[in-house]
Amino acid sequence: MRLLIPVVIALLSACNSTPQATQAFEPFTVAVIPDTQNYLSYKHQKEEGFALDADELFMEQMRSIAARSAANGGDIAFVTAVGDAWQHQSLDMDPEHAERGFKAIPNPYFASELAPSRKTVTRELPAAIAGYRLLAKADIPFGVAPGNHDYDAMWSAEGFPPNMSLKPQEITMTPEALGMLHIGGLDNFRSVFGDDSGFFKGKDWYVASFRGGANAAQIFEAGGYRFLNITLEMAADNEVLAWASSVIGSYPGLPTMITTHDYLDTNGARRANPIVDLPRIDPEGHNTAEQVWDNLISQHDQIFMVLCGHHHGQSRRVDKNQFGHEVYQILADYQDRGQAGLDASQPLHPLLRAPVGIGDGWFRLMEFNLGSDQPYIQVQTWSSHYRAHAGELKQYGQWYKGRTYGDMSDEEFLATEEFRIELPDFRERFGPPRVY
């Protein structure tokens, strides 16, 4: 009888280990937070005469993510934000660009929005902190890339004057009409998301940073893999790309995502917004999206995905890197969606004659299914405000197609929001799932 006891114990141990292994390979979700600037704009709150407190939609969004934390039994294992956490700036120009000789010129088109405000620091930054604190309390690892609105200063650049003789119907989103904007300074961003902030200091999943956290790297484990996510400055320069390469080299073999602000436009082209084309104004300080592709993304076989925002809408493309493997590049930015404001009786924008953009609670949920015979990612778009997926709202196309997607049918438009990404070479690149 004594001889059977070790056998029974071994059998029981084997039975107990099976659910753990199975659970490790279950699907998990990465939440992608698009530009949240219009939620946090101090101008979009009741105290400023707006119809609702838009920052409450942001808090609602963050609460919905925190409630699904993997650490607390949910499915969200990681969160990445593509930039433009807040809307306004606090300086006319940052000291570094002033010392380099950059000049600002008057631009009536943007005078109101470009005017520095103390409320950026007293109202918008604290609102961002309150939202991300919910993720921290839920024990969700996350990364945030800086967008152009997160910089300390944004100004109308010398050499690109606006054309004030145009009639409203003649105005286009071009430098010839509106001039060009430039940005500088990340002290505000570092005060919230710096490497010594309470969000990241001492966290074992926050593994590297550059320029005080303006660029950073995070690691998370889910679905039988360890993942690396790298958040990059907007139109990152050569020093940043070299740093990112060194981080990837320090973590060989890890499937890697790049999160940055400006990368794809709504047509799926790697092209900047013409009036916020940083490399055109300062080629020494910035790279184009094509240069980021050529000099970083295509050069590292670990990078399988790029996530971005900035351009109002959604698009995606797939390109093979220099190793012949696919890289999935995805844009999502919902900042111009204003149905929630209309629901609250907010008047249309007086010049655009369109809803005032807020965001309506929409963000991306990417469910990774890596334990299946054919690994894939199921992408869905969810609104924490309407508590529905895009495909569950009959009015979705009517509300949001606008001029950008007006030629699409509702079904075609929905296919830009809810789709499946097959990963035929994932195991070839990263091996089978394993228990960590």
XYZ file of C-alpha atoms in Angstrom, residues 85-397:
313
model
C -3.491 62.173 -23.541
C -4.564 65.812 -23.098
C -5.313 68.750 -25.386
C -3.544 71.972 -24.480
C -0.061 73.293 -23.943
C 1.519 75.358 -21.190
C 4.294 77.222 -23.080
C 4.523 79.422 -26.170
C 7.751 77.602 -27.098
C 10.055 75.267 -25.216
C 13.572 76.536 -24.358
C 15.372 73.990 -26.562
C 13.651 75.088 -29.772
C 13.979 78.752 -28.844
C 17.741 78.275 -28.408
C 17.899 76.558 -31.800
C 16.392 79.633 -33.420
C 12.842 78.479 -34.127
C 10.281 81.270 -34.480
C 6.529 81.322 -34.029
C 4.218 83.404 -36.215
C 0.633 84.549 -35.621
C -2.029 82.215 -36.944
C -5.661 83.225 -36.409
C -6.854 79.763 -37.454
C -5.293 78.228 -34.343
C -4.987 81.229 -32.010
C -7.513 79.921 -29.493
C -6.316 76.325 -29.341
C -2.599 77.175 -29.342
C -2.846 79.720 -26.535
C -0.999 78.300 -23.504
C -3.199 77.848 -20.464
C -2.531 77.261 -16.809
C -5.545 74.942 -16.913
C -3.413 72.465 -18.849
C -1.492 71.825 -15.648
C -4.262 72.404 -13.118
C -7.134 70.666 -14.950
C -6.044 68.410 -17.798
C -2.946 66.701 -16.378
C -4.638 65.812 -13.061
C -7.547 64.294 -15.011
C -5.113 62.097 -16.937
C -3.457 61.024 -13.688
C -6.820 60.124 -12.153
C -7.689 57.894 -15.093
C -4.396 56.041 -15.292
C -4.390 55.623 -11.535
C -7.357 53.290 -12.033
C -5.205 51.063 -14.244
C -2.391 51.140 -11.709
C -4.751 50.119 -8.897
C -6.042 47.276 -11.059
C -2.445 46.074 -11.486
C -2.469 46.357 -15.288
C 0.897 47.047 -16.937
C 0.632 49.863 -19.473
C 2.557 52.211 -21.730
C 1.790 55.692 -23.070
C 3.378 57.271 -26.154
C 3.472 61.079 -26.312
C 1.385 62.795 -29.000
C 1.767 66.314 -30.346
C -0.761 67.701 -27.862
C 1.223 66.221 -24.964
C 4.206 68.446 -25.745
C 4.694 71.572 -23.637
C 4.394 73.885 -26.654
C 2.819 73.867 -30.097
C 3.133 76.862 -32.390
C 2.599 78.032 -35.969
C 5.971 77.688 -37.639
C 7.873 80.471 -39.334
C 8.096 80.018 -43.098
C 4.587 78.580 -43.427
C 2.156 81.490 -43.108
C -1.594 80.837 -43.132
C -3.644 82.165 -46.026
C -6.230 84.399 -44.407
C -7.790 85.439 -47.722
C -9.543 82.089 -48.212
C -13.276 81.721 -47.921
C -14.430 79.057 -45.430
C -15.332 76.613 -48.222
C -11.860 77.045 -49.746
C -9.906 76.083 -46.618
C -8.072 72.766 -46.883
C -5.872 70.804 -44.499
C -2.700 71.944 -46.238
C 0.242 74.186 -45.291
C -0.729 76.514 -48.123
C -4.043 77.182 -46.400
C -3.455 76.740 -42.680
C 0.305 76.982 -42.284
C 2.266 74.359 -40.328
C 2.537 73.528 -36.650
C 5.577 72.445 -34.702
C 6.039 71.119 -31.171
C 8.590 70.931 -28.411
C 9.207 70.088 -24.768
C 8.022 67.047 -22.830
C 8.284 68.197 -19.229
C 4.515 67.983 -18.740
C 4.488 64.464 -20.167
C 7.390 63.363 -17.975
C 5.689 64.841 -14.904
C 2.840 62.358 -15.447
C 4.394 59.433 -17.333
C 8.116 59.827 -16.607
C 10.265 56.883 -15.594
C 10.361 58.132 -11.987
C 6.585 58.609 -11.758
C 4.520 56.575 -9.359
C 3.073 54.691 -12.311
C 6.386 53.153 -13.370
C 9.124 53.582 -10.762
C 10.027 50.222 -9.275
C 7.699 48.226 -11.556
C 9.397 45.047 -12.767
C 7.437 45.201 -16.046
C 8.765 48.695 -16.865
C 12.116 47.573 -18.220
C 13.729 50.524 -20.042
C 13.358 54.223 -20.749
C 15.023 57.014 -22.693
C 14.908 60.778 -22.146
C 13.286 60.375 -18.778
C 10.422 58.220 -19.997
C 9.508 60.083 -23.177
C 10.298 56.693 -24.699
C 9.834 53.520 -22.690
C 9.596 49.742 -22.817
C 7.277 47.389 -20.971
C 7.053 43.610 -20.738
C 3.950 41.555 -20.025
C 3.217 37.821 -19.961
C 0.056 36.303 -21.403
C -1.102 33.394 -23.542
C 2.120 31.465 -23.104
C 4.431 34.271 -24.287
C 6.371 37.220 -22.940
C 5.716 40.380 -24.973
C 7.736 43.561 -25.337
C 5.988 46.887 -26.031
C 7.996 50.002 -26.873
C 6.411 53.466 -26.761
C 8.151 56.042 -28.941
C 8.135 59.812 -29.286
C 6.277 61.276 -32.234
C 8.328 61.037 -35.457
C 11.215 59.653 -33.394
C 14.734 60.819 -34.203
C 17.819 58.677 -34.835
C 18.879 58.562 -31.187
C 15.474 57.228 -30.190
C 15.540 54.588 -32.940
C 19.013 53.500 -31.830
C 17.794 53.216 -28.251
C 14.775 51.149 -29.331
C 17.061 48.815 -31.275
C 19.209 48.343 -28.190
C 16.167 47.462 -26.089
C 15.063 44.851 -28.616
C 18.585 43.445 -28.579
C 18.395 43.130 -24.795
C 15.260 40.977 -25.040
C 15.909 38.617 -27.942
C 13.078 36.462 -29.203
C 10.221 38.384 -27.579
C 7.275 39.289 -29.824
C 7.414 43.076 -29.921
C 4.857 45.835 -30.474
C 5.704 49.439 -31.270
C 3.278 52.119 -30.047
C 3.711 55.624 -31.426
C 1.492 58.572 -32.252
C 1.848 59.554 -35.922
C 2.513 56.666 -38.310
C -0.431 55.726 -40.587
C -2.998 58.042 -42.126
C -6.639 57.087 -42.758
C -5.741 55.636 -46.160
C -3.186 53.312 -44.604
C -0.219 55.299 -45.948
C 2.812 56.016 -43.787
C 2.332 59.750 -44.159
C 2.141 62.686 -41.745
C -0.728 65.116 -41.396
C 0.394 67.842 -43.847
C 0.061 70.623 -41.295
C 1.840 68.694 -38.495
C 4.706 67.291 -40.564
C 7.540 67.461 -38.023
C 10.356 66.160 -40.276
C 9.516 68.761 -42.918
C 10.130 71.561 -40.431
C 12.956 69.882 -38.506
C 14.528 66.974 -40.421
C 17.418 66.808 -37.941
C 15.077 66.286 -35.021
C 12.549 63.887 -36.514
C 12.143 60.930 -38.857
C 9.264 60.334 -41.227
C 7.104 57.258 -40.754
C 8.814 55.685 -43.777
C 12.188 56.285 -42.162
C 10.963 54.720 -38.918
C 9.852 51.715 -40.969
C 13.104 51.518 -42.925
C 15.488 52.082 -40.031
C 13.762 50.320 -37.145
C 10.608 48.321 -37.745
C 11.601 46.409 -40.880
C 15.061 45.684 -39.446
C 13.907 43.677 -36.410
C 12.072 40.416 -36.941
C 10.727 40.568 -33.384
C 8.478 43.524 -34.281
C 5.192 42.080 -35.480
C 2.822 44.999 -34.810
C 2.717 48.810 -34.866
C -0.096 50.787 -33.201
C -0.777 54.489 -33.767
C -3.314 57.333 -33.585
C -3.248 61.052 -34.507
C -5.199 60.833 -37.800
C -8.947 60.950 -37.211
C -10.259 57.520 -38.181
C -8.986 54.003 -38.672
C -6.904 52.067 -41.183
C -4.452 49.187 -41.344
C -1.818 47.669 -43.582
C 0.484 44.653 -43.650
C 4.050 44.712 -44.977
C 6.793 42.133 -44.920
C 9.965 43.027 -43.075
C 13.431 42.283 -44.431
C 13.130 38.729 -43.074
C 10.000 38.032 -45.119
C 7.640 38.111 -42.125
C 4.487 40.175 -41.810
C 4.175 43.325 -39.710
C 0.626 44.428 -38.841
C 0.229 48.223 -38.672
C -2.996 49.623 -37.233
C -4.434 53.136 -36.810
C -7.306 53.985 -34.467
C -8.258 57.528 -33.415
C -11.822 58.434 -32.426
C -11.314 61.954 -31.071
C -13.676 63.604 -33.593
C -16.695 61.486 -32.612
C -19.290 63.687 -30.962
C -22.571 61.798 -30.772
C -22.407 61.837 -26.968
C -22.357 65.631 -27.110
C -25.376 65.691 -29.439
C -27.193 63.371 -27.033
C -26.554 65.962 -24.315
C -27.753 68.835 -26.567
C -24.293 70.241 -27.291
C -24.597 72.507 -30.380
C -22.689 71.724 -33.558
C -19.258 73.242 -34.032
C -19.999 76.777 -35.345
C -17.437 76.645 -38.176
C -17.326 72.966 -39.071
C -21.089 72.474 -38.688
C -20.317 69.064 -37.261
C -20.572 67.486 -33.802
C -17.903 68.688 -31.386
C -15.415 65.841 -31.167
C -15.071 64.067 -27.834
C -14.495 60.370 -28.460
C -17.769 58.782 -27.329
C -15.934 56.186 -25.237
C -14.592 54.189 -28.196
C -11.379 52.184 -27.940
C -9.871 48.997 -29.336
C -9.870 45.528 -27.786
C -7.461 43.079 -29.411
C -8.090 39.499 -28.309
C -5.022 37.313 -28.862
C -5.755 33.637 -29.500
C -2.294 32.082 -29.561
C -3.097 28.625 -28.213
C -5.227 27.664 -31.215
C -3.927 25.613 -34.130
C -3.815 28.823 -36.189
C -2.891 31.816 -33.977
C -4.946 34.945 -34.643
C -6.028 38.266 -33.159
C -9.676 39.299 -33.097
C -9.982 43.091 -33.147
C -13.122 44.780 -31.859
C -14.085 48.387 -31.180
C -15.965 49.023 -27.944
C -17.601 52.084 -26.414
C -17.632 52.290 -22.637
C -20.189 55.107 -22.996
C -22.690 53.246 -25.172
C -21.704 49.886 -23.652
C -21.660 48.248 -27.044
C -19.370 46.980 -29.756
C -19.386 48.815 -33.058
C -21.332 45.999 -34.700
C -24.057 46.140 -32.074
C -25.173 49.698 -32.893
C -27.411 50.043 -35.949
C -26.595 53.763 -36.108
C -22.831 53.214 -36.115
C -22.236 53.983 -39.780
